[in-house]
Coordinates of C-alpha atoms and ligand atoms in Angstrom, one line a residue:
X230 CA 3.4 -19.3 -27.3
X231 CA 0.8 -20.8 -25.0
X232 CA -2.0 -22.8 -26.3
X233 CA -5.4 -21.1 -26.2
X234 CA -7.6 -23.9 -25.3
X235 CA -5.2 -25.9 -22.7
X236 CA -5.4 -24.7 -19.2
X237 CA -2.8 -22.9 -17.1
X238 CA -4.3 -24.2 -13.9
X239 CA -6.2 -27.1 -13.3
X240 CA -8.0 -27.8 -10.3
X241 CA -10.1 -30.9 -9.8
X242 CA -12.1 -31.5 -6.4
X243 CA -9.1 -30.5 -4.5
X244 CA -9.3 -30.9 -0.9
X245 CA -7.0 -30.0 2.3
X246 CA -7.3 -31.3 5.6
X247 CA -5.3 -29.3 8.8
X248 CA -5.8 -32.6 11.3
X249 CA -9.9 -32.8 11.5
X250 CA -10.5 -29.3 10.0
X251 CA -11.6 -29.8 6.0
X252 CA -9.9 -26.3 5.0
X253 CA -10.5 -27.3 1.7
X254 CA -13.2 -29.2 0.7
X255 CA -14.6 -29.3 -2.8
X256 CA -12.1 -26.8 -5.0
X257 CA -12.8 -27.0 -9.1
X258 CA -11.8 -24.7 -11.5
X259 CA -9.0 -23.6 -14.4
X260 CA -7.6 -20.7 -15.7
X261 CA -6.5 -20.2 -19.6
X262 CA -4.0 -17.7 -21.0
X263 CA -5.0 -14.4 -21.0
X264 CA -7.7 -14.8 -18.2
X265 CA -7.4 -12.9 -14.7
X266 CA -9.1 -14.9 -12.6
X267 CA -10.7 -13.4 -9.3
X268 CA -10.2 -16.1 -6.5
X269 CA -12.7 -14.3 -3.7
X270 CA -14.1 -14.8 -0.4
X271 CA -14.3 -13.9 2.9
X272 CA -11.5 -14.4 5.5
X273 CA -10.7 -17.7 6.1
X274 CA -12.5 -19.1 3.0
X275 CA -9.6 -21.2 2.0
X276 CA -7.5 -18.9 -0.7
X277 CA -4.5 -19.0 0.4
X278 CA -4.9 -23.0 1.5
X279 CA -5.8 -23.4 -1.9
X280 CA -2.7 -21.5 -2.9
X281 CA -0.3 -22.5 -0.8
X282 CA -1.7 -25.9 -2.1
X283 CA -0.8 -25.1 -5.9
X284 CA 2.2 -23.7 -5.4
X285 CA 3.4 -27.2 -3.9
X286 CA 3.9 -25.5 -0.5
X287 CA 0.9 -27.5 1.1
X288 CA 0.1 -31.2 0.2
X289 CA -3.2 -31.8 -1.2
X290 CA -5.6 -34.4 0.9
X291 CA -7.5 -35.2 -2.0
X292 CA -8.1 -34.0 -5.5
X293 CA -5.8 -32.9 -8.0
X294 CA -4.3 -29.9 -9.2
X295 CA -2.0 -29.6 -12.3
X296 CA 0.0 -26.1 -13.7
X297 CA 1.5 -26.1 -17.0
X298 CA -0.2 -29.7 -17.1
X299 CA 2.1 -30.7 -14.4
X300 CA 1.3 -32.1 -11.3
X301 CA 1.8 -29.2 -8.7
X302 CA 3.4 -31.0 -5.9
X303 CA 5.6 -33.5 -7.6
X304 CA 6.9 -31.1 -10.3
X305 CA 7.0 -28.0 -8.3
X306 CA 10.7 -27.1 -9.2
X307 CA 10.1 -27.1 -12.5
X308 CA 6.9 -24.8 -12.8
X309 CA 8.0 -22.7 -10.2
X310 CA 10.6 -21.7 -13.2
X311 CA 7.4 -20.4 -15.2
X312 CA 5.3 -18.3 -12.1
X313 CA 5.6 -15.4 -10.4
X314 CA 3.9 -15.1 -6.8
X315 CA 3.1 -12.6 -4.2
X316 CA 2.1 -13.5 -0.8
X317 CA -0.6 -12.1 1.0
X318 CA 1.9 -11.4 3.6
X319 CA 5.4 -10.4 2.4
X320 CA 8.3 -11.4 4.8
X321 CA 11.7 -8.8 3.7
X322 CA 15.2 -9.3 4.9
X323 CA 15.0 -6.8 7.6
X324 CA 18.4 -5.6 7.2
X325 CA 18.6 -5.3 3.3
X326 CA 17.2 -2.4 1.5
X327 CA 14.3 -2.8 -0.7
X328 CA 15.8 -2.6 -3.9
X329 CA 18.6 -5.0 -3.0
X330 CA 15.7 -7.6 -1.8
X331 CA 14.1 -6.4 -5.2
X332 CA 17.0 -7.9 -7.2
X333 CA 17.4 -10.8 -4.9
X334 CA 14.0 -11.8 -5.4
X335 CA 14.9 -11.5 -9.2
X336 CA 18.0 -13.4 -9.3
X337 CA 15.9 -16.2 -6.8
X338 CA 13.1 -16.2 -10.0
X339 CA 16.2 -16.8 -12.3
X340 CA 15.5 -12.9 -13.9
X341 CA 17.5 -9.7 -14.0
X342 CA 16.9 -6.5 -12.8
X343 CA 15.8 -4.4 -16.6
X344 CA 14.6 -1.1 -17.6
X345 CA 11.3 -2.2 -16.6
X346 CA 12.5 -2.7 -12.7
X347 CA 13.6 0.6 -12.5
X348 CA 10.0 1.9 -14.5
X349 CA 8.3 0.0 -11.5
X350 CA 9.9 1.6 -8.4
X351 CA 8.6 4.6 -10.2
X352 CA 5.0 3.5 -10.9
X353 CA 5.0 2.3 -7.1
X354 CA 6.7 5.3 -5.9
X355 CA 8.9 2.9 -3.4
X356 CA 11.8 4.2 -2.2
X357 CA 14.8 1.3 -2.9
X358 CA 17.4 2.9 -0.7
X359 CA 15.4 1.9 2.7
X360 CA 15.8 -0.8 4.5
X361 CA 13.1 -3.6 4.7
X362 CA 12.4 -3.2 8.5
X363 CA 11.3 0.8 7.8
X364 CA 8.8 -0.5 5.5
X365 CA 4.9 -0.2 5.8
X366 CA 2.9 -3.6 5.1
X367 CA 2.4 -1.7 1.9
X368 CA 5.9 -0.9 0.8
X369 CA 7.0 -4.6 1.7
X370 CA 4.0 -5.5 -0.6
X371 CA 5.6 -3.6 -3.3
X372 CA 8.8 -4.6 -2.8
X373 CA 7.0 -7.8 -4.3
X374 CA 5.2 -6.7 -6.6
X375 CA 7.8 -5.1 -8.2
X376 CA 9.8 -8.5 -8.5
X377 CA 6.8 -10.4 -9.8
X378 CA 6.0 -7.6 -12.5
X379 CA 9.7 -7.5 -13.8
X380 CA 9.8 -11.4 -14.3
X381 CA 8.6 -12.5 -17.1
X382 CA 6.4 -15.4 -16.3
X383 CA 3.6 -17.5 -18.0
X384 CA 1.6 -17.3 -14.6
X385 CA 1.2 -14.7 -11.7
X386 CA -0.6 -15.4 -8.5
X387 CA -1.5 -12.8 -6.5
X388 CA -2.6 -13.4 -2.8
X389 CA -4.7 -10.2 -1.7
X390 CA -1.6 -8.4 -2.8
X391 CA -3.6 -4.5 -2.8
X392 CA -4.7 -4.6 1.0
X393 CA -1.9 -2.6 2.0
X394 CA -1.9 -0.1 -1.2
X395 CA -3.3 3.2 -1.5
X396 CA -5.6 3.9 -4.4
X397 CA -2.7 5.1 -6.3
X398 CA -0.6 2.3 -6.1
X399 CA -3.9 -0.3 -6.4
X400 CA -4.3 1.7 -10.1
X401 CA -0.2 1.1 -10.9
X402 CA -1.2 -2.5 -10.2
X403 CA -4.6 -2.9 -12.0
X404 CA -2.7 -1.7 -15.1
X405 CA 0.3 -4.3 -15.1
X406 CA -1.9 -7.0 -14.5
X407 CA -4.2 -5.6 -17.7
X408 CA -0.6 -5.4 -19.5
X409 CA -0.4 -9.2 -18.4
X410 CA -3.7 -10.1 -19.8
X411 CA -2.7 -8.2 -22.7
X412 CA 0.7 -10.4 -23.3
X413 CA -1.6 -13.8 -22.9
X414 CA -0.3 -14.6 -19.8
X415 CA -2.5 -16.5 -16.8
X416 CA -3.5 -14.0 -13.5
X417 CA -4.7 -15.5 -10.2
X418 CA -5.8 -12.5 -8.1
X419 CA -7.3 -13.1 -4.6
X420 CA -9.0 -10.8 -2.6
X421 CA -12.3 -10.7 -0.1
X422 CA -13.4 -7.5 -1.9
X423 CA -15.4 -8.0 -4.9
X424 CA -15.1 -4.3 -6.0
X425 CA -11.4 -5.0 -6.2
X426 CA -11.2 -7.3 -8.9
X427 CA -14.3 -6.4 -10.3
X428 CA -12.6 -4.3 -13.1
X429 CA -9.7 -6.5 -14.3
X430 CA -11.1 -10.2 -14.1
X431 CA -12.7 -12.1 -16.8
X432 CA -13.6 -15.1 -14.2
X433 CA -14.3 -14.9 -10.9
X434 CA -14.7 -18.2 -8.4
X435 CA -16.4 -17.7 -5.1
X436 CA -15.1 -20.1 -2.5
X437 CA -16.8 -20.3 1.3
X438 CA -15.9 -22.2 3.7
X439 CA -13.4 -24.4 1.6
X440 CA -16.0 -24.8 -1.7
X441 CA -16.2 -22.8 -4.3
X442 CA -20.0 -21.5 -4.6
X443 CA -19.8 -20.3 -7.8
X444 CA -17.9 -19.5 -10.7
X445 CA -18.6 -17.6 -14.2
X446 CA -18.3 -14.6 -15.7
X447 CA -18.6 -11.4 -14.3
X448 CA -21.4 -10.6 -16.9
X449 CA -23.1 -14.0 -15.9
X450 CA -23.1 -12.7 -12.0
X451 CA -24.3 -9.5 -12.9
X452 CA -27.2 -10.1 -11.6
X453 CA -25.9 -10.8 -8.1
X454 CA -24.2 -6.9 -7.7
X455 CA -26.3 -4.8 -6.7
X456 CA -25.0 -1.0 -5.3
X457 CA -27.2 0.7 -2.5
X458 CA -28.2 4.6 -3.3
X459 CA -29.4 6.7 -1.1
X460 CA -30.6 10.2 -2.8
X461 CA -32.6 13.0 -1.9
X462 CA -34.4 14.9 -5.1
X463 CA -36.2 18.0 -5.5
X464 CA -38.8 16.6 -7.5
X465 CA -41.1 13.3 -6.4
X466 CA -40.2 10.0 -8.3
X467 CA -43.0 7.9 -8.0
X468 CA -42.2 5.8 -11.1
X469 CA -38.6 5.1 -9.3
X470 CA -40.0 1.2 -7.5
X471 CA -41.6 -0.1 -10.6
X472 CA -38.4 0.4 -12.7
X473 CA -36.2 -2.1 -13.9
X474 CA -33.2 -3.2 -11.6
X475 CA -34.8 -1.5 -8.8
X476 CA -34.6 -3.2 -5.3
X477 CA -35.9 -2.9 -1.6
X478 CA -37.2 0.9 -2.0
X479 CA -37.2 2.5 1.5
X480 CA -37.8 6.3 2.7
X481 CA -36.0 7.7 6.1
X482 CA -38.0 9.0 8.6
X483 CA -38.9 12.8 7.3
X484 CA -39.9 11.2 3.5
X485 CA -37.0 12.8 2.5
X486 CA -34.0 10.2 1.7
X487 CA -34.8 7.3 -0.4
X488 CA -32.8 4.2 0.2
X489 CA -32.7 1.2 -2.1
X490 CA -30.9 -1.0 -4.4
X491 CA -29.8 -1.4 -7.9
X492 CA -28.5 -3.6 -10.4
X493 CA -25.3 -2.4 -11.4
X494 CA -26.9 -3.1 -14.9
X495 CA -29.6 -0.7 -14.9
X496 CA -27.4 1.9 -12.8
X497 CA -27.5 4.3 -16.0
X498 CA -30.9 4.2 -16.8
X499 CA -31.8 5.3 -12.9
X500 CA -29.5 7.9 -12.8
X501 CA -31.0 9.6 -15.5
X502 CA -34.2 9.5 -14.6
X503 CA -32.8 10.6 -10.9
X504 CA -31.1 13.9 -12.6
X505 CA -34.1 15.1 -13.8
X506 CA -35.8 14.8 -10.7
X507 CA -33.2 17.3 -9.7
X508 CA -30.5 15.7 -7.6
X509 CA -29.9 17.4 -4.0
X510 CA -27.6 14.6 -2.1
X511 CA -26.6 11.4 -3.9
X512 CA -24.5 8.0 -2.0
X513 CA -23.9 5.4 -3.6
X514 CA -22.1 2.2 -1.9
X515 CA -20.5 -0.7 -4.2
X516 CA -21.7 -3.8 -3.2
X517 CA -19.9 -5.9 -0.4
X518 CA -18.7 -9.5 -0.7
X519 CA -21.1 -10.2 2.3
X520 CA -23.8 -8.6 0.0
X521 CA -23.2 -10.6 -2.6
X522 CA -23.1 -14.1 -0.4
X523 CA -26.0 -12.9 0.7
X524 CA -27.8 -12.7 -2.0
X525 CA -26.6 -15.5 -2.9
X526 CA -28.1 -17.5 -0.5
X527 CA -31.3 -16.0 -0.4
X528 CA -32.4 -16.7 -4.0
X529 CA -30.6 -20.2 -4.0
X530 CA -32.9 -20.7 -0.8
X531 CA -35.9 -19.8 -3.1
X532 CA -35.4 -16.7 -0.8
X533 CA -36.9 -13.6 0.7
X534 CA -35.0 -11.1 -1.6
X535 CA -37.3 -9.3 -4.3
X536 CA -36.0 -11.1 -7.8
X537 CA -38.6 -10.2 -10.4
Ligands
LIG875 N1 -1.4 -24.4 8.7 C1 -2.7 -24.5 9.1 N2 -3.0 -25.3 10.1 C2 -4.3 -25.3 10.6 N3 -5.3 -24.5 10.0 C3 -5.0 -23.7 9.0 C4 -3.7 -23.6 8.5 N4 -3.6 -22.7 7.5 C5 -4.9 -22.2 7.4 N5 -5.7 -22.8 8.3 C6 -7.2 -22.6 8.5 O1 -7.8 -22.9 7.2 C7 -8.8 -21.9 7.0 C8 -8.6 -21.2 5.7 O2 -7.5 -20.3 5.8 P1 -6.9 -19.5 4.6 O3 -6.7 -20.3 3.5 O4 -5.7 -18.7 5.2 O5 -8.1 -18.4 4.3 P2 -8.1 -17.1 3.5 O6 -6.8 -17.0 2.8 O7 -9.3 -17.3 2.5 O8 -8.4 -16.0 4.4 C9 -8.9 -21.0 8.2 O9 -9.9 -21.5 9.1 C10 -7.5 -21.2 8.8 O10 -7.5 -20.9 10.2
LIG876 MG1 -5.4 -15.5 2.8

């Protein structure tokens, strides 16, 4: 069993120089059992630097990183026996089928193909009998996914592994990673969409340009998602501006579409009152990454954005 209160991960100040360029700069955080941690940011931010880094595949500059309490570089052979990891892009055999690249993978991670293997190339509806140079960016991502999800590990990375999946498949792969969280074991999941991990992680980290800009709790960023409505109501709603968690009210030219934006928070409250103003045409958009950053930068600028 792994102990609550020591870290899976460990990452102090790392840093990772390509030549001149500071890729990584000023990376600190840890992951404990049972967490799913959402590692976001924009392209070329630095995750998978910073994960090619822990996996012992990159050399740190600077900094320390430890998995298992072990330092990542020096004792790579020996916690790569523990991890399972999916890279952002997935290079197949071209000329093996999926499912015999499946079992490879296994027998490469020291696991056998179970029950559960076979309940997976179900869930992900891949076709096994195929060879790897038919498949789809998405179907080579499954082939991996499937692997990692059949081993039984103490710690999964994931590296954007859902930009290739239709919504079916991304809902196959939010469950086993909830099933993962469920069975105490460590998730690292990046992506560059916040609405992506939104719904499984605990933790997210914001890196930028090779620093991570923020870290917490979904619940303690709440305040820094906001969606964008646009609606169109039978009825007036003068009291909608001075509500709570209301933002940026706009009309379109005729008067007739209101724009603005909400904090996911108070989303309830508005659409109720917006229902009984009689609801003609509703849009809502989640918020973006970009949004997000943003935001971020406005109020840590002491800003132009409308914080109450
Ligand atoms: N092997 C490398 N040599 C030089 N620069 C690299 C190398 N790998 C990544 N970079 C650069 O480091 C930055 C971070 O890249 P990366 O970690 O892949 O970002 P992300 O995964 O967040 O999209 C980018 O500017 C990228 O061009
Ligand atoms: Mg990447």
């Amino acid at each position: 069993m792994l102990n609550q209160n020591t870290p899976i991960l460990h990452i102090d100040h790392l840093q990772k120089n390509f030549g001149k360029f500071h890729a990584l700069k000023n990376i600190t955080f840890d992951i404990y059992p049972g967490e799913v941690f959402g590692f976001i940011g924009p392209n070329g931010a630095g995750k998978s630097t910073t994960i090619r880094t822990i996996l012992g595949i990159l050399r740190a500059t600077g900094g320390r990183a430890t998995i298992f309490g072990k330092d990542v570089f020096k004792d790579a052979v020996e916690i790569h026996k523990r991890i399972a990891y999916v890279p952002g892009d997935v290079y197949l055999w071209p000329n093996l089928t999926g499912g015999e690249i499946i079992d490879l993978f296994l027998k490469l991670g020291h696991s056998r193909h179970t029950e559960k293997t076979d309940q997976l190339i179900k869930l992900f509806q891949l076709d096994p009998t195929k060879k790897a140079r038919t498949y789809s960016k998405g179907n080579r991502q499954k082939v991996a996914l499937i692997a990692a999800f059949s081993t039984n590990a103490d710690f999964y990375i994931f590296d954007e592994p859902t930009s290739g999946l239709d919504p079916l498949n991304e809902e196959v792969f939010q469950k086993e990673v909830l099933k993962l969280k469920q069975a105490g074991k460590a998730v690292l999941l990046s992506s560059h969409i916040l609405s992506e991990v939104e719904k499984m992680c605990d933790n997210i980290g914001i890196i930028r340009n090779g620093e991570i800009v923020e870290t917490g709790s979904l619940a303690q960023m709440r305040h820094l998602t906001r969606t964008t409505i646009k609606v169109q109501t039978r009825d007036q709603t003068p009291e909608l501006s001075a509500m709570t968690g209301v933002h940026n009210v706009s009309f379109d030219n005729n008067n007739q579409i209101l724009t603005m934006s909400v904090d996911s928070e108070h989303l309830e409250s508005i659409m109720s009152y917006l229902t009984q103003k009689q609801i003609v045409s509703l849009q809502a958009t989640l918020p973006t990454l970009e949004d997000l950053f943003l935001r971020y930068y406005d109020s840590s600028n002491g800003g132009t954005n409308n914080e109450q």
